[in-house]
CSV table of C-alpha atoms in Angstrom, one decimal:
chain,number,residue,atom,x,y,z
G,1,UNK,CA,-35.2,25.6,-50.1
G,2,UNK,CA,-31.6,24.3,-49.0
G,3,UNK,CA,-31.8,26.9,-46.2
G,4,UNK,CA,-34.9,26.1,-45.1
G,5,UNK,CA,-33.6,22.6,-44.9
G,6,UNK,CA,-30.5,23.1,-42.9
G,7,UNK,CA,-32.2,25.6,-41.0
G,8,UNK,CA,-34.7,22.7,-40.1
G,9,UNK,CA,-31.6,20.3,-39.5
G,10,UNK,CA,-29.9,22.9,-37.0
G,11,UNK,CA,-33.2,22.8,-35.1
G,12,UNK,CA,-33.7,19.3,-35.0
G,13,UNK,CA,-29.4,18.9,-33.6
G,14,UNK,CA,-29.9,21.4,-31.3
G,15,UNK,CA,-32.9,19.8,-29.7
G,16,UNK,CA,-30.7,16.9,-29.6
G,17,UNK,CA,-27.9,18.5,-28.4
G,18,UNK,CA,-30.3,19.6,-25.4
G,19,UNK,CA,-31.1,16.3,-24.3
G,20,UNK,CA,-27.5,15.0,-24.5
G,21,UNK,CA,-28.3,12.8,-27.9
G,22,UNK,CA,-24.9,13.9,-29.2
G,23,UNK,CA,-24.1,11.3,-32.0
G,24,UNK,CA,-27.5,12.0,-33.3
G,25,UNK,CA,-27.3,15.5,-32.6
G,26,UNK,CA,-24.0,15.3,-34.9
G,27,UNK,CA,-25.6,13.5,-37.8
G,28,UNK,CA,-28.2,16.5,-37.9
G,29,UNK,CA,-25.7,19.4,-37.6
G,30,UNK,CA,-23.5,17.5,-40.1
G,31,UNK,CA,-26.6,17.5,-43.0
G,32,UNK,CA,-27.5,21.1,-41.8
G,33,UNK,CA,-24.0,21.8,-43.0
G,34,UNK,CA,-24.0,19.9,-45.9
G,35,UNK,CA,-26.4,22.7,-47.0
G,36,UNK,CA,-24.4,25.7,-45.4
G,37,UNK,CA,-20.9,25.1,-44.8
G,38,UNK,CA,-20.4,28.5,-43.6
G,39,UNK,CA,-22.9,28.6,-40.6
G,40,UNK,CA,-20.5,29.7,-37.7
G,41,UNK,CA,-23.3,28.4,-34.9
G,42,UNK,CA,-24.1,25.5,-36.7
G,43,UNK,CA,-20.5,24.8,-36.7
G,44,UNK,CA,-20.2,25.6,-32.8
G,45,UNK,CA,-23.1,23.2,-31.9
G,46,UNK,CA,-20.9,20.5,-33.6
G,47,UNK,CA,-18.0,21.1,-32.1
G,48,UNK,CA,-20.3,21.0,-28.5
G,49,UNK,CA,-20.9,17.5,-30.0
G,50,UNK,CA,-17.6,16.7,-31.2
G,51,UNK,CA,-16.7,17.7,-27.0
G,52,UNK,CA,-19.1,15.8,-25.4
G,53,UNK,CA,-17.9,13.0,-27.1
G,54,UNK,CA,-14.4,13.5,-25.9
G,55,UNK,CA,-13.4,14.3,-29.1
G,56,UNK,CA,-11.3,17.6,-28.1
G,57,UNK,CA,-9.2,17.8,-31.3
G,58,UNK,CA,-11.9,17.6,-33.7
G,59,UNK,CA,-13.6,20.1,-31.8
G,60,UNK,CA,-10.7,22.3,-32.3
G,61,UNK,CA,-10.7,22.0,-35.7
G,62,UNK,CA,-14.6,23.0,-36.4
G,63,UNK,CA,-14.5,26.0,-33.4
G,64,UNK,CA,-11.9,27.2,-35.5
G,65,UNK,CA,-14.0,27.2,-38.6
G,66,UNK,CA,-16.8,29.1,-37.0
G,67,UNK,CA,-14.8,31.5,-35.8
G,68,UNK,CA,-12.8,32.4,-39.1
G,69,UNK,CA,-16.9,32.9,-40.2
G,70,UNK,CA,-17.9,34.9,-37.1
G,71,UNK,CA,-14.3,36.4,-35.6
G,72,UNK,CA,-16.3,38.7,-33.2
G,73,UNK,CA,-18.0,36.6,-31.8
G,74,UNK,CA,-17.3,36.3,-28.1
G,75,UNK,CA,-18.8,33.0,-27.4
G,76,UNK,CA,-17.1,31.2,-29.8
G,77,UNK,CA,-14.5,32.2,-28.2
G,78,UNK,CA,-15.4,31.3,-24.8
G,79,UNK,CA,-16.0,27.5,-26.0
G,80,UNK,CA,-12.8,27.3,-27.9
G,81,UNK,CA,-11.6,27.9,-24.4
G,82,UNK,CA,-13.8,25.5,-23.0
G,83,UNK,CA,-12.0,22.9,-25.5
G,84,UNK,CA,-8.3,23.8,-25.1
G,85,UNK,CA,-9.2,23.3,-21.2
G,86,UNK,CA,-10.0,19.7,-22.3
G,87,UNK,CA,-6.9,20.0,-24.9
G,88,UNK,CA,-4.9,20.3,-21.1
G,89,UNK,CA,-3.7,24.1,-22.6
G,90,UNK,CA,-4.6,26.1,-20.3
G,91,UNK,CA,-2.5,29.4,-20.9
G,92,UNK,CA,-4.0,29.2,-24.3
G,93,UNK,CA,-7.6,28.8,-22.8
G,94,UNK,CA,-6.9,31.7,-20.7
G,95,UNK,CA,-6.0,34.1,-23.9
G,96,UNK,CA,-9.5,33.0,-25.5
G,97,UNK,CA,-11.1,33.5,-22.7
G,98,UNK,CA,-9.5,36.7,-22.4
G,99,UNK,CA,-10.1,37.4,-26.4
G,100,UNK,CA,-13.9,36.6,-25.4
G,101,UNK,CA,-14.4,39.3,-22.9
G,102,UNK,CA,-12.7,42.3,-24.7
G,103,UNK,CA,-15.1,41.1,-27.5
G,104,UNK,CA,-18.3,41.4,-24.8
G,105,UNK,CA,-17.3,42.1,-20.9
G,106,UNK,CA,-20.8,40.7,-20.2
G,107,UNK,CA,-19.9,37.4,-21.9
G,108,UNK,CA,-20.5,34.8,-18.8
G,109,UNK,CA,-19.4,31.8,-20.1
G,110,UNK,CA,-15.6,33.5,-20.5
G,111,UNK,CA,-15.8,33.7,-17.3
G,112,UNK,CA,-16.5,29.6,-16.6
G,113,UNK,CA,-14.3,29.0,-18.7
G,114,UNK,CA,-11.7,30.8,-17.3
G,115,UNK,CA,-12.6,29.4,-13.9
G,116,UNK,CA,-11.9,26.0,-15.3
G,117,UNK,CA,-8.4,26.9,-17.1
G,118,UNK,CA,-7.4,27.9,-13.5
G,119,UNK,CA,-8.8,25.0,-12.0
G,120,UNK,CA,-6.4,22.9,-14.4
G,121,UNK,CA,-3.8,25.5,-13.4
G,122,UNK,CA,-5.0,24.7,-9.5
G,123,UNK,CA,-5.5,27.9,-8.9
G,124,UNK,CA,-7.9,27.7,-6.9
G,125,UNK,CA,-8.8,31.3,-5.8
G,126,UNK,CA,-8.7,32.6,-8.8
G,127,UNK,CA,-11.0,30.0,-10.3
G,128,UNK,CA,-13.5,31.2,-7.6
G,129,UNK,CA,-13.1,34.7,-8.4
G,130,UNK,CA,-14.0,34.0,-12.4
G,131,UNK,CA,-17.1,31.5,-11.0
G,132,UNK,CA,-18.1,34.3,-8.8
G,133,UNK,CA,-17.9,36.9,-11.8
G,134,UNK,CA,-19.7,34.6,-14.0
G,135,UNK,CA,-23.1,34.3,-11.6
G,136,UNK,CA,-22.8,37.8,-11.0
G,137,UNK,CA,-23.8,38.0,-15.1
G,138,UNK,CA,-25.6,35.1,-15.3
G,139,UNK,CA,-26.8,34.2,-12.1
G,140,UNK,CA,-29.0,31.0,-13.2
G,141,UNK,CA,-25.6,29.7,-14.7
G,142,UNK,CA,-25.7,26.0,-13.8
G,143,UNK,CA,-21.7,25.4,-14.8
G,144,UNK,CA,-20.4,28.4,-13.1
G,145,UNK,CA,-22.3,27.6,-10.0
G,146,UNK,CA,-20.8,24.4,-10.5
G,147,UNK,CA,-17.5,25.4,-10.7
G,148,UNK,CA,-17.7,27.5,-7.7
G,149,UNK,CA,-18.9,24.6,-5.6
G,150,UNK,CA,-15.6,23.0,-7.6
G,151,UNK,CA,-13.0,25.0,-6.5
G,152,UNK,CA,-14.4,26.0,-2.9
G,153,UNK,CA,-13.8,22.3,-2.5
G,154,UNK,CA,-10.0,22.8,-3.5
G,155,UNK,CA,-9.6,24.8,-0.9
G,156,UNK,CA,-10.9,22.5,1.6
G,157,UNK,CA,-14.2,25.1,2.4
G,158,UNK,CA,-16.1,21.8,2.7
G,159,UNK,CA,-19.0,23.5,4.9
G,160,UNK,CA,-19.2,26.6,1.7
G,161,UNK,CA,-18.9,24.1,-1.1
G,162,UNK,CA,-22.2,22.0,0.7
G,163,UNK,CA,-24.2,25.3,1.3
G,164,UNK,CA,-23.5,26.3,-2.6
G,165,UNK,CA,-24.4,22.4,-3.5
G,166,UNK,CA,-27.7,22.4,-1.2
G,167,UNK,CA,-28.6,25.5,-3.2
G,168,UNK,CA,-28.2,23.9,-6.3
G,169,UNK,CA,-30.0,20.9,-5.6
G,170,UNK,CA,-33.0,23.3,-4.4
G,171,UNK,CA,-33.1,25.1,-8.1
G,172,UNK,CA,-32.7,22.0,-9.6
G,173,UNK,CA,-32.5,18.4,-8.0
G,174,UNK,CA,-32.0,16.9,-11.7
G,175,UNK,CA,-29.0,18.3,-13.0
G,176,UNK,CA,-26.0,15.5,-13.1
G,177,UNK,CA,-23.1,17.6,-12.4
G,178,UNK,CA,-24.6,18.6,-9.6
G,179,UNK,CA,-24.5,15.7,-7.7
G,180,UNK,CA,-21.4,14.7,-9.2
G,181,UNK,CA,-20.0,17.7,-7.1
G,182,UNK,CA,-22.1,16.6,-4.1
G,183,UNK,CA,-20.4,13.1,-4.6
G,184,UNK,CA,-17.3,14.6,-4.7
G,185,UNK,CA,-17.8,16.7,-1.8
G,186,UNK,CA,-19.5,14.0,0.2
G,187,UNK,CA,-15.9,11.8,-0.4
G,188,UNK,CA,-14.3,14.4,1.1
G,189,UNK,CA,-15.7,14.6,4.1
G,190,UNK,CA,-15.3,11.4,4.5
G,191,UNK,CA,-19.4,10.4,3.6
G,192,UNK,CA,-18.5,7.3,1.7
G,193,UNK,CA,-22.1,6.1,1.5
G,194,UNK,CA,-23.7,9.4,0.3
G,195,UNK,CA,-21.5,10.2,-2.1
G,196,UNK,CA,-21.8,6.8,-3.9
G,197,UNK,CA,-26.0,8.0,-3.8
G,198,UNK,CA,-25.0,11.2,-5.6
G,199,UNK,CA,-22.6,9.9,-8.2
G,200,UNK,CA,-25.0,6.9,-9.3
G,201,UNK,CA,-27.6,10.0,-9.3
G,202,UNK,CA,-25.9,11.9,-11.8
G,203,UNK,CA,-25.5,8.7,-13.8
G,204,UNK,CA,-29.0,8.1,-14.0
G,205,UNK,CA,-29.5,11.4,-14.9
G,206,UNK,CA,-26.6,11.4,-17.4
G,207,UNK,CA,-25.3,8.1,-18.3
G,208,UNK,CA,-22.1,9.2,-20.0
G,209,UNK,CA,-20.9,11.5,-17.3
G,210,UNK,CA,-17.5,10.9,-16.9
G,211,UNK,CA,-17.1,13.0,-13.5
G,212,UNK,CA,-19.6,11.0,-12.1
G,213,UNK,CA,-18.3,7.2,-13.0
G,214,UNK,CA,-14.7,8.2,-11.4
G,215,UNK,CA,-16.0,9.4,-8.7
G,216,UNK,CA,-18.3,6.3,-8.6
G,217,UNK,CA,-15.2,4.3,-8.7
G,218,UNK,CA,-13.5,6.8,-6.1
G,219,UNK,CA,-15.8,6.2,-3.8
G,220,UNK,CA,-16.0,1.8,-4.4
G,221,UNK,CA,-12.1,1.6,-3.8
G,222,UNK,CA,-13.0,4.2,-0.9
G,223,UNK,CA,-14.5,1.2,0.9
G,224,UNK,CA,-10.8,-0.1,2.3
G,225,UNK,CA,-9.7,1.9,5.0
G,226,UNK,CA,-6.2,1.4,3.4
G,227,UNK,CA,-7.5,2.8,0.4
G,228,UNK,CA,-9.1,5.9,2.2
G,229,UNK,CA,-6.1,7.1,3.9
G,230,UNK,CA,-4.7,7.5,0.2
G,231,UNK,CA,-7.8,9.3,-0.7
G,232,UNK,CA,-7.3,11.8,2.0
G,233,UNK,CA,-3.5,12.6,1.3
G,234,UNK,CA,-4.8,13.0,-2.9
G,235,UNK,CA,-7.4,15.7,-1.0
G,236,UNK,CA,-4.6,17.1,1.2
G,237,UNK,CA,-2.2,17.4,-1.6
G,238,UNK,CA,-4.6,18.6,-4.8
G,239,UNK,CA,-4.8,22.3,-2.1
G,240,UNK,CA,-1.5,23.0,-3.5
G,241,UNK,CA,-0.4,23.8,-6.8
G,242,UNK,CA,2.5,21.8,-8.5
G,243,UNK,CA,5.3,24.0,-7.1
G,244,UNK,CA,3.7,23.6,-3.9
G,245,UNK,CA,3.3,19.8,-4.1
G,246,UNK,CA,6.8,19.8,-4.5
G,247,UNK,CA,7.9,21.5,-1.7
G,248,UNK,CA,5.8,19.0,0.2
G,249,UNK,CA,7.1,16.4,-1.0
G,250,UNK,CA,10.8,17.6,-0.1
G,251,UNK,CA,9.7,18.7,3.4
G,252,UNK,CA,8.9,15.4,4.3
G,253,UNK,CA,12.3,14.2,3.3
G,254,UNK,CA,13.5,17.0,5.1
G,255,UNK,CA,11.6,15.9,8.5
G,256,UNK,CA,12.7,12.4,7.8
G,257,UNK,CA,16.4,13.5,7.7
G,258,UNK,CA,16.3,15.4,10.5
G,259,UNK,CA,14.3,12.9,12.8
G,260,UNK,CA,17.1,9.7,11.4
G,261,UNK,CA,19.7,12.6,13.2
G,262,UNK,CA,17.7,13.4,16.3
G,263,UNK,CA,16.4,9.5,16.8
G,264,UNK,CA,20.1,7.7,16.1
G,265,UNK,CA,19.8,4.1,16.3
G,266,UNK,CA,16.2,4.4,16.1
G,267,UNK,CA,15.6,6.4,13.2
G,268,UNK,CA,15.4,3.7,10.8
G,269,UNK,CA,11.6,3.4,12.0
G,270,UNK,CA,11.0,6.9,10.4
G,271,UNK,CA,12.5,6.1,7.6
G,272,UNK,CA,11.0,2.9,7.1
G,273,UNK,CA,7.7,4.1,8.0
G,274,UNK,CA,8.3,7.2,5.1
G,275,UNK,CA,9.4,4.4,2.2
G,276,UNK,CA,6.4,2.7,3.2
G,277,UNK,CA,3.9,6.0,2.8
G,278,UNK,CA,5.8,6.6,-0.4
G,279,UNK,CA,5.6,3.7,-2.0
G,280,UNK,CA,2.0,3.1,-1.0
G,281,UNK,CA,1.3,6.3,-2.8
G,282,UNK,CA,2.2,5.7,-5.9
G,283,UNK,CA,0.2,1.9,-6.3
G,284,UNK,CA,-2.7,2.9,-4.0
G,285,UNK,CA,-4.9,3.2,-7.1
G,286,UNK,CA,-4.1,0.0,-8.9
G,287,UNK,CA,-4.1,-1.7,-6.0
G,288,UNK,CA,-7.7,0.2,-5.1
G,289,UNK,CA,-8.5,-1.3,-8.8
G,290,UNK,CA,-7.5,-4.7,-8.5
G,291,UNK,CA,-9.8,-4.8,-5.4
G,292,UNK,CA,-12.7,-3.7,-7.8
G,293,UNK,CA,-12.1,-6.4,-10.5
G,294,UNK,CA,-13.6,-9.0,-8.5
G,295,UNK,CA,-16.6,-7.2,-7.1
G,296,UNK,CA,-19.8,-7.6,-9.5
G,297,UNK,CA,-21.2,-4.4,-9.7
G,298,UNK,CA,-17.8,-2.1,-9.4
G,299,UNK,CA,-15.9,-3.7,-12.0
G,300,UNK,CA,-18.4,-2.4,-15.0
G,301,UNK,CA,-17.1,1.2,-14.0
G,302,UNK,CA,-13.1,0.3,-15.0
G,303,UNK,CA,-12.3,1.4,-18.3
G,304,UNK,CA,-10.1,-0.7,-20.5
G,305,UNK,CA,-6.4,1.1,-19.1
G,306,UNK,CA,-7.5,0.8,-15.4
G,307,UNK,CA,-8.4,-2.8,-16.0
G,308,UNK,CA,-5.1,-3.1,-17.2
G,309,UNK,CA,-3.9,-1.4,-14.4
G,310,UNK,CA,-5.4,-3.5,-12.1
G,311,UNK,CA,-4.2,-6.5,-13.4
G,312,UNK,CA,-0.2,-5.6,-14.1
G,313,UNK,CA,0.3,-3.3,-11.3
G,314,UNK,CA,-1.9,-4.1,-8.5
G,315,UNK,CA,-1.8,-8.3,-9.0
G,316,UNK,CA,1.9,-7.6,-9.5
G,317,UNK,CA,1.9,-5.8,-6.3
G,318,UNK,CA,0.2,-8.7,-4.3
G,319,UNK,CA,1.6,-11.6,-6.5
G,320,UNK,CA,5.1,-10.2,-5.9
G,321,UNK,CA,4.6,-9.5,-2.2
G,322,UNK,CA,3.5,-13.5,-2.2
G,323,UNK,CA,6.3,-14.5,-4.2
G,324,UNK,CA,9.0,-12.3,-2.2
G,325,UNK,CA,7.6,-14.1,1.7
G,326,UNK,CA,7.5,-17.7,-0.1
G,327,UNK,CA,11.5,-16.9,-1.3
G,328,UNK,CA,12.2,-16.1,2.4
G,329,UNK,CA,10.7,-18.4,4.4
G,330,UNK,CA,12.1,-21.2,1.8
G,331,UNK,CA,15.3,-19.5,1.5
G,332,UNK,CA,15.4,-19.6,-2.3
G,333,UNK,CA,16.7,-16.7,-4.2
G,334,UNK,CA,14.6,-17.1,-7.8
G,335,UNK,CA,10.8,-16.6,-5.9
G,336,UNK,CA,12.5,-13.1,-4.2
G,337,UNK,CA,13.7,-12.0,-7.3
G,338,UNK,CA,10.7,-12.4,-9.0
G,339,UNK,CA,8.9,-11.1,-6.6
G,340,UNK,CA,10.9,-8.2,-5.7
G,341,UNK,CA,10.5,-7.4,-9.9
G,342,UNK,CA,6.4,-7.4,-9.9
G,343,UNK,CA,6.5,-4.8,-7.1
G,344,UNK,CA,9.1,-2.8,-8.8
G,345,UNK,CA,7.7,-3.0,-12.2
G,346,UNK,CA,4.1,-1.6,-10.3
G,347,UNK,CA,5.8,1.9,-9.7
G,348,UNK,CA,6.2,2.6,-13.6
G,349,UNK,CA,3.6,0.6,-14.8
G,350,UNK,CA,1.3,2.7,-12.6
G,351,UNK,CA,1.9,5.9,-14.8
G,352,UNK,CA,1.2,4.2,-17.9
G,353,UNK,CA,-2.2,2.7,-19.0
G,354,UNK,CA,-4.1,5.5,-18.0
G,355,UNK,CA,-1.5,8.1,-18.6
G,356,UNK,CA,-2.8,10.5,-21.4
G,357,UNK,CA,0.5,12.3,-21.7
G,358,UNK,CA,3.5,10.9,-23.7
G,359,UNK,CA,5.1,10.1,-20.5
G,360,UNK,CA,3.4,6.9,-20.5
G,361,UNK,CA,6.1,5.7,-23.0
G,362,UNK,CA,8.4,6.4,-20.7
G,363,UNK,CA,7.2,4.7,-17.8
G,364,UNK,CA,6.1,1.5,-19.9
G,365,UNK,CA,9.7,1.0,-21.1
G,366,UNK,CA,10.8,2.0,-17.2
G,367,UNK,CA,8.6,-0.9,-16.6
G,368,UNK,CA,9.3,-3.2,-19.3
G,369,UNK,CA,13.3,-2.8,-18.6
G,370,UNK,CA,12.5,-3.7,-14.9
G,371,UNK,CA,11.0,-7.2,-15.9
G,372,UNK,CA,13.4,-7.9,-18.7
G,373,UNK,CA,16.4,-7.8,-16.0
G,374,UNK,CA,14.5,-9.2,-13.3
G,375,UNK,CA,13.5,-12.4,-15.1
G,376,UNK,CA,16.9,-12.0,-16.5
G,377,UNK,CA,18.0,-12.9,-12.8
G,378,UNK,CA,15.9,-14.9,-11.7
G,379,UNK,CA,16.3,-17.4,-14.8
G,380,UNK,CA,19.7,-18.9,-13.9
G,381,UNK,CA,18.9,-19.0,-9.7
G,382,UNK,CA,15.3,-21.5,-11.1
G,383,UNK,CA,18.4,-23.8,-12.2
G,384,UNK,CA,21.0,-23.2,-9.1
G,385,UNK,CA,23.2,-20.4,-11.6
G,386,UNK,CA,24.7,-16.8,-10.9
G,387,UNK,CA,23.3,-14.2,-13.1
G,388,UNK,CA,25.5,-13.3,-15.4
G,389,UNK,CA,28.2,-9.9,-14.4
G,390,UNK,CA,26.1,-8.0,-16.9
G,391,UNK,CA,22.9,-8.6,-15.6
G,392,UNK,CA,23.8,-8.5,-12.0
G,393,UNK,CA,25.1,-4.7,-13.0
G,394,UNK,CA,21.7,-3.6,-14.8
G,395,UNK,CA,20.1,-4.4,-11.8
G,396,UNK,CA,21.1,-1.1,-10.2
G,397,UNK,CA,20.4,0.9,-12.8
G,398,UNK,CA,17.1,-0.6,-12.8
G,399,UNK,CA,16.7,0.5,-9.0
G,400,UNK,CA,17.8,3.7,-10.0
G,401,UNK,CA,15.2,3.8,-13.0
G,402,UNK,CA,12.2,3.0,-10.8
G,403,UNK,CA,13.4,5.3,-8.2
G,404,UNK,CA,14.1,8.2,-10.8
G,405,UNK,CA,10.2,7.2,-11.9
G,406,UNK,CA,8.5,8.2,-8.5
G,407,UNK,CA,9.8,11.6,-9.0
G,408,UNK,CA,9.3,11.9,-13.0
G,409,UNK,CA,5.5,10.8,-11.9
G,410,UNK,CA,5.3,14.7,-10.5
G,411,UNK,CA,5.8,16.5,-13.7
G,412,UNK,CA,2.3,17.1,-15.0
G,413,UNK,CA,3.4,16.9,-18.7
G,414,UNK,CA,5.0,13.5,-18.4
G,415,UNK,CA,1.9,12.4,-16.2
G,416,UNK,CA,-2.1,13.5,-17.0
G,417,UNK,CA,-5.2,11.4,-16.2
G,418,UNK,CA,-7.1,14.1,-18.3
C-alpha cells in the first residue's frame, strides 16, 4: 500500500514538475519519499525542484542521494552536472558529464550539459560542438537547441543564431527560453524593441524565468544611448574568454601609451577620453539601474541587491558629480570632497550587492573605507579646518584601493553575477 502511495505521489510531482509548479511539485515528491526513501528518480525529480528554485546546494545534496542508489545511472549524472554548472564548478560539471557518457554514449542531456559547463568556461566553440552532438541524439531536444542558439550568439554569428531561433519558434512558439534567446539575440543586434516583445513573452509563458527578467531589464536600461554603447562593449568583450579579456584590456593601455608618445602635448585627450571609457565601464549598470528606479513599470524587474545598487552607486554617481560642479563653481573644498567620495565609493560598491562570490566583502569594505576617509575630510573643511596628517595620508591609499578595485573586478572568483 505505501508503494502504491508514493508511487501515486511521484506521479502527481512529476505532473507538477511538468508544468513548472515546483513548490508543489516538491511537497508531492517530498511525501512520495516519506514512503520510499530510497527512490533514486524520485530523488532526481526533487532535486529538478530544489534547482528550479535556485536552490543549487540542496540540489547537490539529494542528486547525490540518488546516485549513491542508482551509481550507473547516466542521467543522474548528467543533472548533477547540470547543478554544479549552477554551483559556478564547471571543471567538476565537465567530469560528470564526462562520468555520464562512458555510462551511456547515447546520453543527450551530458551532452547540454556539457555545452553549458563550457559556456560558463566561455568556450564558446566547444559549447557548440557538445549542443551540436546533443541534437544529433536527440534532435527534438529543446535545451540543446537552445544552447546552440546560446553560444552561436557568443560568437557574434548573429544571422546563425536567428535562423536556429526562427526554427525554434516554428516547432514551438510557446517555449520561454526560446524567446528569452530571441530577446537576447534581438539586443544584440541592436533590436531594442523586439527583444523587450520576446523577453516579456517568455515571462508570460514562464513567470519565474530568470533569463528572461534580466534580459527584460537589459533591454529597459538599453533605452539610453549611453547605456547602449555599454551594452555593445559587454557583447564585444563576453567573445573572449577571461585570458583574452585581459589581454584586451592591456592593449588598450598599450594604444593609449603609445598614442600619449606619438600625440605629445596633445595626448592627454587620449588619455582622458580612455579614464572616461574605463570608468564608465564599471558604473554603467548602476547607473543603467538608477534610471529604472523611477520608471513605473521597469522598476518591478530590480531585485533587492540591484535596487541597492541603484541607489548607493548610481545616485552616488550623479549626487557626487552634482556635489563635485557645486564645490567648483563655489570654490569650496568640503562639496568636492564629498563629491569626489560618492563617485569613488561607486567603483567598489558596484561589485558588491549583486556579487555572488565572496569578493563582494571585499569590495564593500573597499567601499566602506573610501567613505569613512572621505567624510573624514570633508568634516573639518564644513567648519574652515585641515584634515588631520593622518587622514590626509589615507586618502592615497584610498585612491590606490579603488584603483586596485577596477582590476580585482576581472577575476571571476572575486566577481560572479551567477
Amino acid at each position: 500500500m505505501s508503494d502504491e502511495l508514493a508511487s501515486a505521489n511521484a506521479q502527481r510531482g512529476s505532473i507538477l514538475l511538468d508544468q513548472g509548479r515546483y513548490p508543489e511539485a516538491e511537497s508531492y515528491f517530498r511525501e512520495a519519499l516519506s514512503q520510499d526513501p530510497n527512490d533514486p528518480e524520485t530523488l532526481a525529480r526533487l532535486a529538478l525542484c530544489e534547482l528550479n528554485q535556485r536552490r543549487a546546494p540542496a540540489a547537490m545534496e539529494t542528486i547525490r542521494r540518488a546516485i549513491g542508489f542508482a551509481p550507473d545511472a547516466a542521467h543522474l549524472h548528467a543533472l548533477k552536472a547540470f547543478i554544479e554548472v549552477e554551483l559556478g564548478k564547471p571543471a567538476e560539471a565537465l567530469k560528470s558529464a564526462g562520468a555520464a557518457l562512458e555510462l551511456d554514449p547515447e546520453c543527450d542531456d551530458a551532452f547540454v550539459a556539457q555545452a553549458a559547463a563550457y559556456i560558463h568556461r566561455r568556450e564558446w566553440a566547444k559549447a557548440e560542438t557538445a549542443a551540436r552532438a546533443a541534437l544529433d541524439i536527440n534532435p527534438d531536444h529543446g535545451g540543446a537547441a537552445n544552447q546552440l542558439a546560446h553560444a552561436l550568439r557568443l560568437q557574434n554569428r548573429l544571422h546563425e543564431s536567428g535562423d536556429q531561433i526562427a526554427y525554434m519558434l516554428a516547432q514551438d512558439p510557446e517555449d520561454a527560453d526560446t524567446h528569452v534567446a530571441a530577446g537576447w539575440t534581438a539586443l544584440q543586434r541592436g533590436q531594442r524593441e523586439d527583444a523587450e516583445k520576446h523577453f516579456l513573452e517568455a515571462l508570460r509563458l514562464e513567470a519565474g524565468n530568470e533569463g528572461a527578467r534580466e534580459g527584460l531589464k537589459e533591454a529597459f536600461r538599453a533605452k539610453s544611448p549611453i547605456y547602449r554603447a555599454y551594452l555593445n562593449y559587454c557583447f564585444f568583450m563576453q567573445r573572449f574568454t577571461e585570458g583574452k579579456q585581459w589581454l584586451v584590456i592591456i592593449g588598450l593601455l598599450v594604444v593609449v601609451k603609445f598614442a600619449n608618445a606619438v600625440l605629445g602635448p596633445y595626448g592627454w585627450i587620449v588619455s582622458g577620453l580612455y579614464m572616461l571609457f574605463v570608468l564608465w565601464v564599471h558604473v554603467a549598470r548602476p547607473v543603467g539601474n538608477f534610471q529604472l528606479v523611477f520608471d513605473r513599470a521597469a522598476r518591478h524587474a530590480l531585485g533587492r541587491g540591484e535596487t541597492l545598487e541603484a541607489w548607493v552607486c548610481g545616485g552616488g554617481v550623479i549626487a557626487g558629480i552634482l556635489l563635485c560642479l557645486t564645490g567648483i563653481l563655489s570654490g569650496l573644498a568640503a562639496p568636492l570632497v564629498i563629491g569626489a567620495t560618492l563617485v569613488a565609493a561607486a567603483f567598489p560598491f558596484a561589485y558588491t550587492f549583486t556579487n555572488r562570490s565572496n569578493g563582494k566583502w571585499l569590495f564593500g569594505a573597499v567601499g566602506a573605507f573610501v567613505v569613512a576617509v572621505g567624510f573624514a575630510s570633508a568634516g573639518p573643511l564644513l567648519v574652515g579646518q585641515k584634515p588631520p596628517e593622518v587622514v590626509t595620508g589615507l586618502v592615497g591609499v584610498a585612491l590606490l584601493a579603488v584603483i586596485a578595485c577596477t582590476w580585482l573586478c576581472n577575476v571571476g572568483a572575486l566577481n560572479s553575477r551567477r
